[in-house]
Structure formats: C-alpha cells, structure tokens
PDB file of C-alpha atoms in Angstrom:
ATOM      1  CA  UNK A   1      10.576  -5.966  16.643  1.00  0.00           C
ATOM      2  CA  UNK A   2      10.151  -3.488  19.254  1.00  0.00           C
ATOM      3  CA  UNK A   3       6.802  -1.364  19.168  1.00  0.00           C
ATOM      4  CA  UNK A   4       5.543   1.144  22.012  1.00  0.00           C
ATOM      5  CA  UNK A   5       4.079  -0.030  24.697  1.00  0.00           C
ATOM      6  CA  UNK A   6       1.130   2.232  24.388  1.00  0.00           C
ATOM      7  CA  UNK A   7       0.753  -0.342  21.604  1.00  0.00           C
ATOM      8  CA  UNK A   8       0.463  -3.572  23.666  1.00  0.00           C
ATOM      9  CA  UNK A   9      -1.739  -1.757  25.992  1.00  0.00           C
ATOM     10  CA  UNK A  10      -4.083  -0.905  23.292  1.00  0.00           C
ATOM     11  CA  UNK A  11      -3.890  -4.625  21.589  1.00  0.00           C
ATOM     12  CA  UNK A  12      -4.504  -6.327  24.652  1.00  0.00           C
ATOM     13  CA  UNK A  13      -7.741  -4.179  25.449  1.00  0.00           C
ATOM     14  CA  UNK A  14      -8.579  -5.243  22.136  1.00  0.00           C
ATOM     15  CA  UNK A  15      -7.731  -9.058  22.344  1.00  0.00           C
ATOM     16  CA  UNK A  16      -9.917  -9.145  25.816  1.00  0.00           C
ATOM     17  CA  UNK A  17     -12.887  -7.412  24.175  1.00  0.00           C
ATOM     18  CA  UNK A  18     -12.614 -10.533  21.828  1.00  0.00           C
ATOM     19  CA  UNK A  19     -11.218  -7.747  18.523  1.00  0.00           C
ATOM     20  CA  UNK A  20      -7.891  -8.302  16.681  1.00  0.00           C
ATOM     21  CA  UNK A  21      -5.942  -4.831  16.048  1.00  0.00           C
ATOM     22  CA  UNK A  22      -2.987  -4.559  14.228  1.00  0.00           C
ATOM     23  CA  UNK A  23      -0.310  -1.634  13.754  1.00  0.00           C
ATOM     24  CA  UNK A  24      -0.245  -0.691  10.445  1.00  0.00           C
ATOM     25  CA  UNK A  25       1.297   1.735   7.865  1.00  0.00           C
ATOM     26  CA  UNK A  26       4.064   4.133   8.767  1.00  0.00           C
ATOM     27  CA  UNK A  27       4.701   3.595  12.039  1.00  0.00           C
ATOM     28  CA  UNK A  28       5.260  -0.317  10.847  1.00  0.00           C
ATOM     29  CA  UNK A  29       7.557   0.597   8.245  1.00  0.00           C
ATOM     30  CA  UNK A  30       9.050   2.724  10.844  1.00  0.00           C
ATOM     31  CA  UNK A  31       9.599  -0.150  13.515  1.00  0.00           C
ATOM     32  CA  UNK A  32      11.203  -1.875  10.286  1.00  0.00           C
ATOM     33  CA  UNK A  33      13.793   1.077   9.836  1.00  0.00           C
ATOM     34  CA  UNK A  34      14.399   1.308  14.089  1.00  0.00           C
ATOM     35  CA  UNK A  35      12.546   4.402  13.811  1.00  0.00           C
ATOM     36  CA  UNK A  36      10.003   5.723  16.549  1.00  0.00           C
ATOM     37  CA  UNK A  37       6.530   7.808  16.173  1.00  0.00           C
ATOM     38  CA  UNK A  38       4.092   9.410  18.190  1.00  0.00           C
ATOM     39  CA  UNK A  39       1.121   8.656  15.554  1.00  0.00           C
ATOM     40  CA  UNK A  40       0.423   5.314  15.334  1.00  0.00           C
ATOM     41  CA  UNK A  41      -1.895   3.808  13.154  1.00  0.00           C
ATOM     42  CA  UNK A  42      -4.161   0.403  13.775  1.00  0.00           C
ATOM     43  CA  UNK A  43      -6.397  -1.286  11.861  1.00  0.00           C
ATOM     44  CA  UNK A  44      -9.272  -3.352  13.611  1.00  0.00           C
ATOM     45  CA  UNK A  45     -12.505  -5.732  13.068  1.00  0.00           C
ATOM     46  CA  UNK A  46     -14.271  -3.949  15.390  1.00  0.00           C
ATOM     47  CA  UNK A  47     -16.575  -1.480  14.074  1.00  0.00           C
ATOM     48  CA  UNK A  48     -15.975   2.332  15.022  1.00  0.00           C
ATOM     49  CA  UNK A  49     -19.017   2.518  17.521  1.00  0.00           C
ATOM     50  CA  UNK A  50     -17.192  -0.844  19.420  1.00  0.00           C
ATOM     51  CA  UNK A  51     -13.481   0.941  18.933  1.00  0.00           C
ATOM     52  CA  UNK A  52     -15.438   4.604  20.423  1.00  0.00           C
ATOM     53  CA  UNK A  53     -16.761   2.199  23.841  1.00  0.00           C
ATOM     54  CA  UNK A  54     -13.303   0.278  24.210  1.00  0.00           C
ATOM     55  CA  UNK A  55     -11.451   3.736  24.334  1.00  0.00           C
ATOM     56  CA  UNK A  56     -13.734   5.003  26.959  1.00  0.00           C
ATOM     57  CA  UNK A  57     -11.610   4.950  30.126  1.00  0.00           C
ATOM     58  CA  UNK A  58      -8.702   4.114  28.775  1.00  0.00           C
ATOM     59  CA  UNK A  59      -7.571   6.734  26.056  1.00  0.00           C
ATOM     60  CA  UNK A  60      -7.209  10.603  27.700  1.00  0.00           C
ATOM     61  CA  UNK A  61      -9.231  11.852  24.786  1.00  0.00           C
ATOM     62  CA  UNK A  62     -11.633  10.218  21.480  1.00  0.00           C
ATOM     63  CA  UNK A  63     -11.678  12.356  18.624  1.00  0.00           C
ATOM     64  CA  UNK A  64     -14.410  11.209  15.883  1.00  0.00           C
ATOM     65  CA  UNK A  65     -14.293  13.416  12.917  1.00  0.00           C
ATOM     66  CA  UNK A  66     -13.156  10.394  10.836  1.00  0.00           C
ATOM     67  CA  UNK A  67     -15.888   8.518  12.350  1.00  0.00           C
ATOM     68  CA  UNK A  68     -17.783   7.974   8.790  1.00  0.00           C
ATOM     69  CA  UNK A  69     -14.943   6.981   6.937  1.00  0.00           C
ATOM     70  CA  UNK A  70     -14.289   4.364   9.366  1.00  0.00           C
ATOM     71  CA  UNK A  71     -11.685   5.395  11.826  1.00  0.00           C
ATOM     72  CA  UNK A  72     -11.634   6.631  15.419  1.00  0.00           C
ATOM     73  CA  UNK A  73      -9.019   9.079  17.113  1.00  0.00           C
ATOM     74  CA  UNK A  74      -7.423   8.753  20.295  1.00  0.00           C
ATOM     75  CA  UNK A  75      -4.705  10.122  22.131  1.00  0.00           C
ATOM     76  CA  UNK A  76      -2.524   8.827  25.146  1.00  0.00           C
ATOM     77  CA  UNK A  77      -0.045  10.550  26.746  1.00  0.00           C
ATOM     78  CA  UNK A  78       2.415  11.164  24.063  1.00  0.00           C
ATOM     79  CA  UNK A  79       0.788   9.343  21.369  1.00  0.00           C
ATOM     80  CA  UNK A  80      -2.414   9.860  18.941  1.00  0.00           C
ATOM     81  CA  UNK A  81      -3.717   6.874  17.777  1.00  0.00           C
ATOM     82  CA  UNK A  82      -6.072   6.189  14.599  1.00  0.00           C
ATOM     83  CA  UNK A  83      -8.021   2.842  14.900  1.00  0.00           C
ATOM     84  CA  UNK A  84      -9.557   2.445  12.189  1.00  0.00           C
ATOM     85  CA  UNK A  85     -12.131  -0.580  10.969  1.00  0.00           C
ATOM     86  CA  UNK A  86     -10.877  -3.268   8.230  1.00  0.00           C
ATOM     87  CA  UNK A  87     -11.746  -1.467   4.827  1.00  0.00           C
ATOM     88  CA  UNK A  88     -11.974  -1.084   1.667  1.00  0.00           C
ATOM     89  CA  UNK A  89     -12.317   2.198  -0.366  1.00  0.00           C
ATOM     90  CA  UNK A  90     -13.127   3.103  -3.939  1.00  0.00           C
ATOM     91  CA  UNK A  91     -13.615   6.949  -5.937  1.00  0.00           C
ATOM     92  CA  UNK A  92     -16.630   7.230  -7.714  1.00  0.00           C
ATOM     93  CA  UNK A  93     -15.592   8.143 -11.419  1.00  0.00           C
ATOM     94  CA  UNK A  94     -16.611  12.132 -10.448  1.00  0.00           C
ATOM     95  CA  UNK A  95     -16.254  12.043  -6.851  1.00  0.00           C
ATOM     96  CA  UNK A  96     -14.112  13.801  -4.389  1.00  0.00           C
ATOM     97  CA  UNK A  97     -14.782  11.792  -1.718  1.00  0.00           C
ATOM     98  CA  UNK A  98     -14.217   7.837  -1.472  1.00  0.00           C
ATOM     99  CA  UNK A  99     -17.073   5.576  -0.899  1.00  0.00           C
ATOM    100  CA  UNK A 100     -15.803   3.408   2.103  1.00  0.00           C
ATOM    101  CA  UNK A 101     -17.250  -0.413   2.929  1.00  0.00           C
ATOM    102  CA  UNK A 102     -15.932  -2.751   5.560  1.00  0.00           C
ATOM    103  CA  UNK A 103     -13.770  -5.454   4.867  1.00  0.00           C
ATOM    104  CA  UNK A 104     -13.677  -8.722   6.767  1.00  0.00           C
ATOM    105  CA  UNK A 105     -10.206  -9.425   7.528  1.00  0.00           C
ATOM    106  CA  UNK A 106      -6.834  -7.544   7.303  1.00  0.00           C
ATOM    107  CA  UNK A 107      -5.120  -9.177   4.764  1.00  0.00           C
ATOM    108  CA  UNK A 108      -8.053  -7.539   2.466  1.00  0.00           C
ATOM    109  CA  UNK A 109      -7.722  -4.034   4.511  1.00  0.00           C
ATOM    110  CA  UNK A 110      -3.499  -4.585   3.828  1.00  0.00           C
ATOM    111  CA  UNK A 111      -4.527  -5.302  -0.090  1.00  0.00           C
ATOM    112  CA  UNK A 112      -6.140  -1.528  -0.075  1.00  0.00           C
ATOM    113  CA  UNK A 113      -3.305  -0.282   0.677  1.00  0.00           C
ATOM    114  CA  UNK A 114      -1.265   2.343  -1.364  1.00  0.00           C
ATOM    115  CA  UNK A 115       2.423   0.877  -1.388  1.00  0.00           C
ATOM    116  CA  UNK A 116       4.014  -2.719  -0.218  1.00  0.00           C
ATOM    117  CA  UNK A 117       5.902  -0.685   2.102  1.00  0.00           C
ATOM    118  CA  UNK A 118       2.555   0.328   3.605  1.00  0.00           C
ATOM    119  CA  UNK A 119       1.076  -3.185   3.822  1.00  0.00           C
ATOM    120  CA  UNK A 120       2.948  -4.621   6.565  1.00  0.00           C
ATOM    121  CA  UNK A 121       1.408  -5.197  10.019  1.00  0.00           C
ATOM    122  CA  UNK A 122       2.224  -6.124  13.461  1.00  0.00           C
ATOM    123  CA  UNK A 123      -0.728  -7.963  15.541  1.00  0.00           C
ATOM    124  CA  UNK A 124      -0.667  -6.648  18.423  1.00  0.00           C
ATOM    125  CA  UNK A 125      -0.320  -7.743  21.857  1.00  0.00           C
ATOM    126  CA  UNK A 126       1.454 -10.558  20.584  1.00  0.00           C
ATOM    127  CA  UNK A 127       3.672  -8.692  17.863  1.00  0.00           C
ATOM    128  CA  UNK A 128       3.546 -10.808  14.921  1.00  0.00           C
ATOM    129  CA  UNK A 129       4.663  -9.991  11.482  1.00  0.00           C
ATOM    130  CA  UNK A 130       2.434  -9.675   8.540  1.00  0.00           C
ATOM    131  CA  UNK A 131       3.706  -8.820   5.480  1.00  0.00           C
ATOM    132  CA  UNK A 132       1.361 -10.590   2.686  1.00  0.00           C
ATOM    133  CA  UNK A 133       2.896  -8.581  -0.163  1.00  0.00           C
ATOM    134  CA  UNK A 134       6.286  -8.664   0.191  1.00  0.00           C
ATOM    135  CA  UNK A 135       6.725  -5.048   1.552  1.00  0.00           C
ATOM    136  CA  UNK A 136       9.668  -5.740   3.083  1.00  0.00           C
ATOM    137  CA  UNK A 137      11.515  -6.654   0.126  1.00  0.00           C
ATOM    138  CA  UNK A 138      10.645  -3.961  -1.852  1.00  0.00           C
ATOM    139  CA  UNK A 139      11.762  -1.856   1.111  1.00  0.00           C
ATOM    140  CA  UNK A 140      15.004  -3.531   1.363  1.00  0.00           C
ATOM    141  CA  UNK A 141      15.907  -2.752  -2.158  1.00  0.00           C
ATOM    142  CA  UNK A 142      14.842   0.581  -2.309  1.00  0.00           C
ATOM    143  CA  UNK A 143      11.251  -0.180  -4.562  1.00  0.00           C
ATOM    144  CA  UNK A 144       7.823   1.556  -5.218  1.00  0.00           C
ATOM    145  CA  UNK A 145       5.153  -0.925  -5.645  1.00  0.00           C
ATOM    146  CA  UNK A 146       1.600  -1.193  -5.292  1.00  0.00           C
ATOM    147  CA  UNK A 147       0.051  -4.597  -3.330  1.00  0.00           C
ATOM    148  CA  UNK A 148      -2.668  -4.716  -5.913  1.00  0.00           C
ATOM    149  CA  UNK A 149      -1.978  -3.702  -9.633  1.00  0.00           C
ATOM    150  CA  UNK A 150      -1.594   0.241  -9.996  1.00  0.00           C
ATOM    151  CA  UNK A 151      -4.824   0.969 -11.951  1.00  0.00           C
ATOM    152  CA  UNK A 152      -6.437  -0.548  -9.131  1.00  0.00           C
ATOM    153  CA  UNK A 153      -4.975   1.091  -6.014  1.00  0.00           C
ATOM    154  CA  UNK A 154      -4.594   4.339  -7.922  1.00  0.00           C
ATOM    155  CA  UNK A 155      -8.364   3.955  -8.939  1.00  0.00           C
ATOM    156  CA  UNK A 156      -8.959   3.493  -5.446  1.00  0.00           C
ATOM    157  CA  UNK A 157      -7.741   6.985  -4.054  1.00  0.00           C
ATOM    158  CA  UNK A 158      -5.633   9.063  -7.189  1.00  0.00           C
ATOM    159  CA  UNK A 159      -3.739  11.269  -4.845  1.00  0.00           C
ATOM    160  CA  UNK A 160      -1.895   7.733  -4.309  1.00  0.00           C
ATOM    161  CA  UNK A 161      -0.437   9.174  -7.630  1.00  0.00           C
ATOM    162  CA  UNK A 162       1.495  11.999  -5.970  1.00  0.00           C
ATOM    163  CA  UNK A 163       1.811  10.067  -2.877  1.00  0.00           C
ATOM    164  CA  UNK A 164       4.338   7.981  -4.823  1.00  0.00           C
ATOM    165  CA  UNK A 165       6.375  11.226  -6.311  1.00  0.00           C
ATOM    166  CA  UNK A 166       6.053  11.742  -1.942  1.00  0.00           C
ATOM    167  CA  UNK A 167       7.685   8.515  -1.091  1.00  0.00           C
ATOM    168  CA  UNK A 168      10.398   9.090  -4.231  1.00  0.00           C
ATOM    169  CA  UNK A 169      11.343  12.048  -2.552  1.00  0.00           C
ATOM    170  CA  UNK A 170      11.293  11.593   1.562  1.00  0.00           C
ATOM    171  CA  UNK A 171      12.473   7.846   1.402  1.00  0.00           C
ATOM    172  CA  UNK A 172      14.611   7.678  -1.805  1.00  0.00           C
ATOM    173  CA  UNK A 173      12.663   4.554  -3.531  1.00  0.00           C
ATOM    174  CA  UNK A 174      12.312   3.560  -6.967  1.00  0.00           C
ATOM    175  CA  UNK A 175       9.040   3.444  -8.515  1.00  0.00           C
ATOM    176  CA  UNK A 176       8.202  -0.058 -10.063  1.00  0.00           C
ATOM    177  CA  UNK A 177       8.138   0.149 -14.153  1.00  0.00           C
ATOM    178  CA  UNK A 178       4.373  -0.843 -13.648  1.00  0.00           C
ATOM    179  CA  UNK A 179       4.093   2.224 -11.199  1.00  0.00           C
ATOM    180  CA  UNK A 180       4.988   4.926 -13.516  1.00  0.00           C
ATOM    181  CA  UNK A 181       3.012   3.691 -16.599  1.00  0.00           C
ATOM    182  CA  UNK A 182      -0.190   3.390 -14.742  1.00  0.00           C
ATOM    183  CA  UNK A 183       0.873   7.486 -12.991  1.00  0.00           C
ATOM    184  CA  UNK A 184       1.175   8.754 -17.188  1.00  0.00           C
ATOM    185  CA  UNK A 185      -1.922   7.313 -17.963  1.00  0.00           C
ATOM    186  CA  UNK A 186      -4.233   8.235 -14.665  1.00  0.00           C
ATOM    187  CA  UNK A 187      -2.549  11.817 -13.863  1.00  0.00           C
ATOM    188  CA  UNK A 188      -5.772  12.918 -14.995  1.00  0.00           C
ATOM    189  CA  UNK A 189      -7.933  11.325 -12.291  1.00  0.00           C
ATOM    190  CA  UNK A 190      -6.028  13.957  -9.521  1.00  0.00           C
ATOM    191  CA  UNK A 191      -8.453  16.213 -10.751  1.00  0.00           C
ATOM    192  CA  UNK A 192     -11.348  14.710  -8.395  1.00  0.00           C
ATOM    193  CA  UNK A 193      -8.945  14.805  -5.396  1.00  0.00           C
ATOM    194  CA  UNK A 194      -9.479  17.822  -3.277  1.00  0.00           C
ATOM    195  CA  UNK A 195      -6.695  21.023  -3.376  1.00  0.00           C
ATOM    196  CA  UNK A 196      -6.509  20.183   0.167  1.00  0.00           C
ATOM    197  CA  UNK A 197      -5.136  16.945   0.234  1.00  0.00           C
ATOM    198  CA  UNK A 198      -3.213  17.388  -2.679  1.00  0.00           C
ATOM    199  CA  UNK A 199      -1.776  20.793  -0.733  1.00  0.00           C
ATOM    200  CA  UNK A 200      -0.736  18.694   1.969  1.00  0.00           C
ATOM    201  CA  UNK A 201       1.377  15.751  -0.321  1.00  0.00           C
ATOM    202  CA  UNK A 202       3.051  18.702  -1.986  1.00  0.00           C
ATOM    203  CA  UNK A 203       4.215  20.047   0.958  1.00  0.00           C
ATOM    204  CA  UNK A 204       5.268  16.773   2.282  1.00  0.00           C
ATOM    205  CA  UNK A 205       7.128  15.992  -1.170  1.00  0.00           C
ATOM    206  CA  UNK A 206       9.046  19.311  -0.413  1.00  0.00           C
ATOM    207  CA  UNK A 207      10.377  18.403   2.628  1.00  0.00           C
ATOM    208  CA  UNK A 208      12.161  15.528   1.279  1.00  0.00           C
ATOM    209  CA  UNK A 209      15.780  15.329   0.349  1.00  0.00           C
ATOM    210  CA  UNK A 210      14.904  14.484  -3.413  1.00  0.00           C
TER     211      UNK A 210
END
C-alpha cells in the first residue's frame, strides 16, 4: 500500500523518539481506493506537548489551535498534517463541545471512530495494516457502519448523524439497518452540535453526486 513519503518521514521521527504514529481516517481509506491527499491525518501515543517538540525542526510550520482537544497541526511542503494523541471523546448530555480523555492504545482511539471505513490504519514507517473492525469489508461492499454500536458513536459526537447522510452522498454507501434506526431516534441530539460544524457537513453533503 503506497502512502507519501512525507509519511515515512514523519513515522520514523516518531519510531526514533520511542512514539508509534499511525495514518488514520481519510487519507487511509484513500490509500485503500489508490487515491492521494495533501491532508493527512495520524494518530499518536505521544502527548501533544511531545508531538509540538518532535515537529520542531522538522515540519515548516506547527499550528496549535486544536491543541486542547488533543491534536497538533503541521505542514510540510505540500502537505498539512494533524497528529493527534490516542483518544477518546464523549458530549455531555447539553454540551456543544466534547469532553476529550486520552486513550492508551489505537485500537481504542480506532473504536472512537465514526464509520468502519474510518477505522483503518497504517503504522507508519513500517506500513502495516490495521483494520480491527472490518472497515475494509464494509468498504468493499459499499456499507455504512459504525465500529462501536450507533447509540454509542453517535452519543459520542451527533453530527456523526449527518456525517453519515455525508458519506451516503460523496461515496455512494449504504447505511447499515442498525445505522438508520439509531439516526430516527437521536436526530434530536444535533441540536447541541454547533451551526458551524453542521454548516460545514451540509456543504460537504452537497457536493456529492447523491
């Protein structure tokens, strides 16, 4: 599986500083699919203060707006790059913003996930394929489901909710029966999610050919 080399670099500055860092998320499912992106996502055990010293010297810029929640920003050359520390992440019944705590390993940060097809990794330098939920499969044939059950991820973040209608849309997948029950019965939760975010997965959902 081939994955930028800006990738390698980054996993190998990692592995000598003694951290694991995987790709993660789109830019895995991309790799899947042959396709290529200039935002690539990681997910680390370092913490974000160790990820903010490794990057020193290395990456042409550090961006930490998402420092609190976890995850650093980078870019180099061509690429920005979100490292961001094993997590987990839960919405407090009348809260806008998620309450974020550190997991210990990725197969937990993977389980946090939104989708299957978001829950594969690659470890990184040596490019190994994780894929603890069977993303792959479900990406194969075309199918919407959560790694956890859906009252669970969608409990964890609701916009997940229209993120799915997102994914119908843009990549043409079928949402799990599962996946749509647990949607008709939480729809009501997207009312703690900020208009912003939900602005942006409208938009998105527009774009796409369904």
């Amino acid at each position: 599986m081939d994955v930028p080399d800006v990738a390698g670099e980054l996993g190998a500055l990692f592995q000598r500083a003694g951290y694991q860092l995987f790709l993660v998320g789109g830019a895995v499912r991309g790799a899947v699919l042959g396709e290529t992106s200039n935002e690539l996502d990681f997910a680390t055990d370092a913490r974000p203060r160790e990820v903010t010293s490794l990057l020193q010297g290395w990456a042409e810029a550090r961006y930490l707006v998402g420092v609190r929640f976890g995850t650093v920003g980078a870019r180099k050359g061509q690429y920005t790059l979100e490292i961001t520390t094993f997590r987990e992440e839960v919405y407090a019944e009348d809260s806008r913003h998620p309450v974020v705590t550190f997991a210990k390993d990725v197969e937990t940060d993977l389980s946090r996930r939104d989708f299957t097809i978001n829950a594969m990794a690659i470890r990184l330098p040596d490019v190994k394929f994780l894929d603890p939920f069977k993303g792959l499969y479900d990406l194969a044939h075309k199918r919407l489901r959560t790694p956890l059950e859906p009252e669970v991820s969608f409990g964890d973040d609701p916009l997940r909710m229209l993120r799915a209608a997102r994914f119908i849309s843009t990549l043409g997948v079928e949402p799990a029966p599962e996946v749509t029950r647990a949607i008709e019965g939480m729809r009501e939760r997207l009312e703690i999610v900020s208009a912003e975010r939900i602005q942006g997965e409208l938009s998105k959902l527009l774009l796409g050919e369904r």
